XYZ file of C-alpha atoms in Angstrom:
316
model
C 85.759 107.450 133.909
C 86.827 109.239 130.539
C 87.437 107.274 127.876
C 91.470 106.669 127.014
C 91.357 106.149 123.216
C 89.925 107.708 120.320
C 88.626 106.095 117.518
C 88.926 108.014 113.688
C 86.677 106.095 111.503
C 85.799 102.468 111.639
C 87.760 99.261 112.760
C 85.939 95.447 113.440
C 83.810 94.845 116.406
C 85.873 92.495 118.184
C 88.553 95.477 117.790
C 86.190 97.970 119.357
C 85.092 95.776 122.005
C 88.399 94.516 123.507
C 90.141 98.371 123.501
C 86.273 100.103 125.160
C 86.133 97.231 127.819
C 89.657 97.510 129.039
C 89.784 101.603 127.928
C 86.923 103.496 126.881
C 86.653 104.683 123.254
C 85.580 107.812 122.231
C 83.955 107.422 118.650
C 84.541 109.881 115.919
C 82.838 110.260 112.680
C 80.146 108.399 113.327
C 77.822 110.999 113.298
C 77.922 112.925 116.156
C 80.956 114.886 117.245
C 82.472 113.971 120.399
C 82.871 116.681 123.072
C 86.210 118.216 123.539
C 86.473 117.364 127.722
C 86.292 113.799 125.928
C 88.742 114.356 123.443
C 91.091 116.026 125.963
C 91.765 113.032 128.215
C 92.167 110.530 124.952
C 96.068 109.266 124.920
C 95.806 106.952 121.778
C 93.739 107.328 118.495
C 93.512 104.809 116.518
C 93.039 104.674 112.658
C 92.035 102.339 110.344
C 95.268 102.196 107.677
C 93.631 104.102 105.222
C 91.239 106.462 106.895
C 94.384 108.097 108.244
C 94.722 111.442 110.574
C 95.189 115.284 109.497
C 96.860 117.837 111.742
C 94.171 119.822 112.201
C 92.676 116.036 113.926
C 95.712 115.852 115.848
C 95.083 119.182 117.075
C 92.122 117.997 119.187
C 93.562 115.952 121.396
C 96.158 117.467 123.684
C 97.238 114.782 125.795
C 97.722 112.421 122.923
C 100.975 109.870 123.198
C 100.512 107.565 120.225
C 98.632 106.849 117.120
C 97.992 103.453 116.178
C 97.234 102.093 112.801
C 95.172 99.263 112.418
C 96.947 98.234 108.782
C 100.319 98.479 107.378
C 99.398 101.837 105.561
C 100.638 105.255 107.634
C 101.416 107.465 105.005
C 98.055 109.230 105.628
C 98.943 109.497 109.614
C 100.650 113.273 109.106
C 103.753 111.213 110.550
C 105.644 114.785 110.193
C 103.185 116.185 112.078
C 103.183 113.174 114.546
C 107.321 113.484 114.877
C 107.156 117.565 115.581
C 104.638 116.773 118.478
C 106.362 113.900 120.362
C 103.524 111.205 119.292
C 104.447 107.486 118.423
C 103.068 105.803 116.037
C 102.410 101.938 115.498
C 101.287 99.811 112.498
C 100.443 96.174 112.032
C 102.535 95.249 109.115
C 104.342 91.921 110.139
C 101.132 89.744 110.611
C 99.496 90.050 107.383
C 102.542 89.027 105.285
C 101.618 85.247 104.288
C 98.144 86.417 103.100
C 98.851 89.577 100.937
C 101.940 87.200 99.586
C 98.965 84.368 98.622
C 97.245 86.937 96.846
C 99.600 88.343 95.007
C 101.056 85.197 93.696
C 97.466 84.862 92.607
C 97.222 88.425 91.345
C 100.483 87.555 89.184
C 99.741 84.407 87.702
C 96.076 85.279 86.829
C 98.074 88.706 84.650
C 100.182 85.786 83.390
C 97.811 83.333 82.033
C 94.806 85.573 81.449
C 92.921 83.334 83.944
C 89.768 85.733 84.192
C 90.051 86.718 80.184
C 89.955 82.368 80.264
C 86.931 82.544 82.809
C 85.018 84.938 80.204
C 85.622 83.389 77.466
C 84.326 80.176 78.541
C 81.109 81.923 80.427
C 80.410 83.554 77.156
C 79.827 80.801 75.110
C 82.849 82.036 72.909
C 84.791 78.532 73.455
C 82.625 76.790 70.820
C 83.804 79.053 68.192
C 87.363 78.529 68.378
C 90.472 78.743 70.796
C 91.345 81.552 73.411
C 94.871 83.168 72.610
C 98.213 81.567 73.852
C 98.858 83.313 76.568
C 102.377 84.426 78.622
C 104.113 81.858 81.129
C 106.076 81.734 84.261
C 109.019 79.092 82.472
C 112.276 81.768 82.395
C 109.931 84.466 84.135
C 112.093 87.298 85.941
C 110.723 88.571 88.978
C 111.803 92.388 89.663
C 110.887 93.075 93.690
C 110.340 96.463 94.655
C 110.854 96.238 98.753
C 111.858 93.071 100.636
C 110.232 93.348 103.684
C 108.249 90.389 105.608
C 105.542 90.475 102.242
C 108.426 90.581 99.954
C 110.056 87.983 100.951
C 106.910 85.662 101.372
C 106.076 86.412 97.610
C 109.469 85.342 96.742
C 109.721 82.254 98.120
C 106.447 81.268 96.511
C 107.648 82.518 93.400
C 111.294 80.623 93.354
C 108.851 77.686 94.344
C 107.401 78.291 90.311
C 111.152 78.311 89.169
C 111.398 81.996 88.241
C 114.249 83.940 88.739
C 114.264 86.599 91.697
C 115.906 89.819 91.736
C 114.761 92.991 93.933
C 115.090 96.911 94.501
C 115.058 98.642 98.048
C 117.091 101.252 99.873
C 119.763 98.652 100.993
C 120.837 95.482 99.610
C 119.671 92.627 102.207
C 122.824 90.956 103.584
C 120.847 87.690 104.459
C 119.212 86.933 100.977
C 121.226 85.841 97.579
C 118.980 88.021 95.031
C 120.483 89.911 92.780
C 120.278 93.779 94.080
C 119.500 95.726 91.713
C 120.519 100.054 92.880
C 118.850 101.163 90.113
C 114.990 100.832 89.358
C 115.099 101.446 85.517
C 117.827 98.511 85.259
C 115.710 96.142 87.012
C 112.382 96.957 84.910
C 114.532 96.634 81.451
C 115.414 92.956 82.876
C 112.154 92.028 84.109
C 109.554 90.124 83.018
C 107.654 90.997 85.779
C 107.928 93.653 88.129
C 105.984 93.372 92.006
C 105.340 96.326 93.934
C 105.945 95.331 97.717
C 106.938 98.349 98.951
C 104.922 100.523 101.660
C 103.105 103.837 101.078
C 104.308 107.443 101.588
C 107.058 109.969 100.822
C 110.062 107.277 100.393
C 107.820 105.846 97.735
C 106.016 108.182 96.219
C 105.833 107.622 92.227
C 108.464 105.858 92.108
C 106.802 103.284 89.765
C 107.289 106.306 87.230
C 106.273 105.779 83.608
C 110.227 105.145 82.837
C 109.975 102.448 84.774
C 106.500 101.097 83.784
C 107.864 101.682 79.931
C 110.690 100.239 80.851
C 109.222 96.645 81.533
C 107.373 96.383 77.713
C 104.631 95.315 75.989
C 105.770 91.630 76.983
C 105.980 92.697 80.606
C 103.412 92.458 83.929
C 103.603 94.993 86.775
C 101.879 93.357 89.677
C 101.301 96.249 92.866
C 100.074 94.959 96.131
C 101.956 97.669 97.538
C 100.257 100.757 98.020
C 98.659 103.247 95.366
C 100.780 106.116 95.926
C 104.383 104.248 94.475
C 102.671 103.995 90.653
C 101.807 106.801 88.543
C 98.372 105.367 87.638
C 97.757 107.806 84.397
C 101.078 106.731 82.955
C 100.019 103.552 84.027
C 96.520 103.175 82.090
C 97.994 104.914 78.937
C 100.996 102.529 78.693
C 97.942 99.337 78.833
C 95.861 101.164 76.552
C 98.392 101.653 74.263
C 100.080 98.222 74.645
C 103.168 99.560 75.803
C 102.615 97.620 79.509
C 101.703 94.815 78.644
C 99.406 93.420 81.763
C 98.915 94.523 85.613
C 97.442 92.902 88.400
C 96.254 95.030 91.191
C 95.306 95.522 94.295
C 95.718 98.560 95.502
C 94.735 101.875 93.977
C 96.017 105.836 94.232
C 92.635 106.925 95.389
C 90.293 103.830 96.612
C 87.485 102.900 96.531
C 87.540 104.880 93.312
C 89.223 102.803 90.551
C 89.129 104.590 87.303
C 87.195 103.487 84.266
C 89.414 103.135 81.853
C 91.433 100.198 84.382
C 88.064 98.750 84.313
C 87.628 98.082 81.248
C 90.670 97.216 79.764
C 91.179 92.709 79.501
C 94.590 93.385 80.539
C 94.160 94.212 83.676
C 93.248 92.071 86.928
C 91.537 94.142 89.500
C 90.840 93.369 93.247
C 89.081 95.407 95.860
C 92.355 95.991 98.548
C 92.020 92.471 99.820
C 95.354 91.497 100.464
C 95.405 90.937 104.097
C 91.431 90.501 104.160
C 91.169 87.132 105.461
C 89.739 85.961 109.101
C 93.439 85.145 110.468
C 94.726 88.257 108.994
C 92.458 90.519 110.563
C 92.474 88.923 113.888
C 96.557 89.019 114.085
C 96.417 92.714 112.991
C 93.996 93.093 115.961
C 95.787 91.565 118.340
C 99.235 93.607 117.069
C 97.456 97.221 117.520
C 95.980 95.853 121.229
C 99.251 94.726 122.342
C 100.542 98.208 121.020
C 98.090 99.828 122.922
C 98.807 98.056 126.133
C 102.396 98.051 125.634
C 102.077 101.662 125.783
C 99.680 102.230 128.635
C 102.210 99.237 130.886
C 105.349 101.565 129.841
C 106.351 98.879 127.848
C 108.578 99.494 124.592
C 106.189 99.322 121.250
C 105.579 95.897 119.170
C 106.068 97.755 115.603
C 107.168 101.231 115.790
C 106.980 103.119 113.182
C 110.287 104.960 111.334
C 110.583 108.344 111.114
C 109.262 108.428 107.072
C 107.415 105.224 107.207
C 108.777 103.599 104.313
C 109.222 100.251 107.266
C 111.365 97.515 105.130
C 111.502 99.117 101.329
């Protein structure tokens, strides 16, 4: 029997296993390239969240129906591409929440308190010779959120938990949730202390951390992005640290990964992480189980567990 779902670049074994036992998998990239009377019969390819799928990829499978993401990330699915040709697409955004949230709490009070500049300086031998710098805190710390989805929200809870004051930017105000909105982005970077990217990749988001925005927050101020790379302009970014303009960042997420520039690297100012957000067992096994039951839902006629909007921006 020919296999039912094509795989573009690499997702977990238990992944892999449960979708070729129930439906066959056709492997691409993986260094041989599959024939095209295998492609043809494929009705789902599945991506990894950042590997992503180009038109010219789409091409190859005729009787396609849906792409599924393994990850919240689908701005490198060609979703316009994906809309002209009838496909569906599905993500796993939902289940990860609680875990990128932990981190970035992390993320932001590690910027705050200069908790790996406090590591260094105490592996280096340097605490003998005097005292490390005072360093920022979260006491009267405002919180600017960009997006307010499922992640969002997490993060702000454990944030109002530290006693800071929570205010957010996204499309729409949120009728359930007593933030302050803030319409404009420039507004809420001049009153923040601290501004979190939450917000999804892709066209909606695009730059939109511009460097009027990143100036915006001050040499006083932390942008934390656990977002995706695309929303910051990362040169404006790294000159504004340099320069001490921005004061700190804490990231995890980067415009063109793995490839993290130098000049982030070695700048004290900065905390860095390799795009491990949602990179915990229980993570990964919910985001597994999401694109499955997408899968199935699909094949059983089923409506989809997390559809996909037509520009992918989800809940910014």
């Amino acid at each position: 029997m020919l296999a039912r779902v094509a795989l573009l670049g690499e997702v977990d074994a238990r992944t892999f296993a449960v979708l070729d036992d129930r439906y066959g998998v056709v492997r691409m990239r993986s260094g041989a390239v599959a024939n095209k009377r295998a492609l043809a019969a494929c009705e789902v390819l599945v991506t990894n969240g950042l590997q992503g799928v180009t038109a010219d990829e789409l091409d190859r499978f005729p009787a396609l129906k849906l792409v599924a993401s393994l990850g919240s990330g689908v701005d490198t699915d060609a979703l316009g591409e994906c809309r002209a040709r009838g496909l569906q697409v599905t993500n796993t955004p939902g289940v990860l929440a609680e875990d990128v949230a932990d981190l970035a709490l992390g993320l932001l009070i590690a910027a705050v308190r200069r908790i790996c500049v406090g590591h260094d300086f105490v592996r280096n031998g340097r605490w003998p010779a005097g005292r490390m710098p005072l360093t920022g805190s979260l006491r009267g710390a405002r919180v600017g959120m960009i997006g307010l989805g499922k992640t969002g929200r997490a993060l702000a809870r454990r944030l109002v938990a530290c006693g800071v004051e929570m205010s957010y930017h996204c499309y729409r105000t949120k009728s359930d949730i007593d933030y302050r909105f803030w319409p404009d982005l420039i507004e809420m970077a001049k009153y923040s202390t601290i501004l979190v990217a939450c917000c999804p990749g892709g066209d909606a988001t695009r730059g939109i951390v511009s460097r009027e925005v990143l100036s915006a927050i001050g040499p006083r101020g932390t942008f934390v992005n656990v977002g995706h790379g695309s929303v910051v302009d990362e040169p404006a970014m790294i000159e504004l640290l340099e320069t001490g303009r921005l004061g700190a960042a804490a990231l995890d997420v980067f415009a063109d990964e793995p490839n993290v520039p130098e000049a982030l690297m070695a700048l004290d100012n900065v905390v860095l992480q390799p795009h491990q957000g949602s990179a915990t067992a229980d993570a990964r096994h919910a985001m597994s189980n999401q694109l499955i039951d997408n899968i199935e839902a699909l094949f059983a006629g089923r409506a989809l567990l997390s559809p996909v909007d037509d520009d992918g921006a989800g809940d910014y």
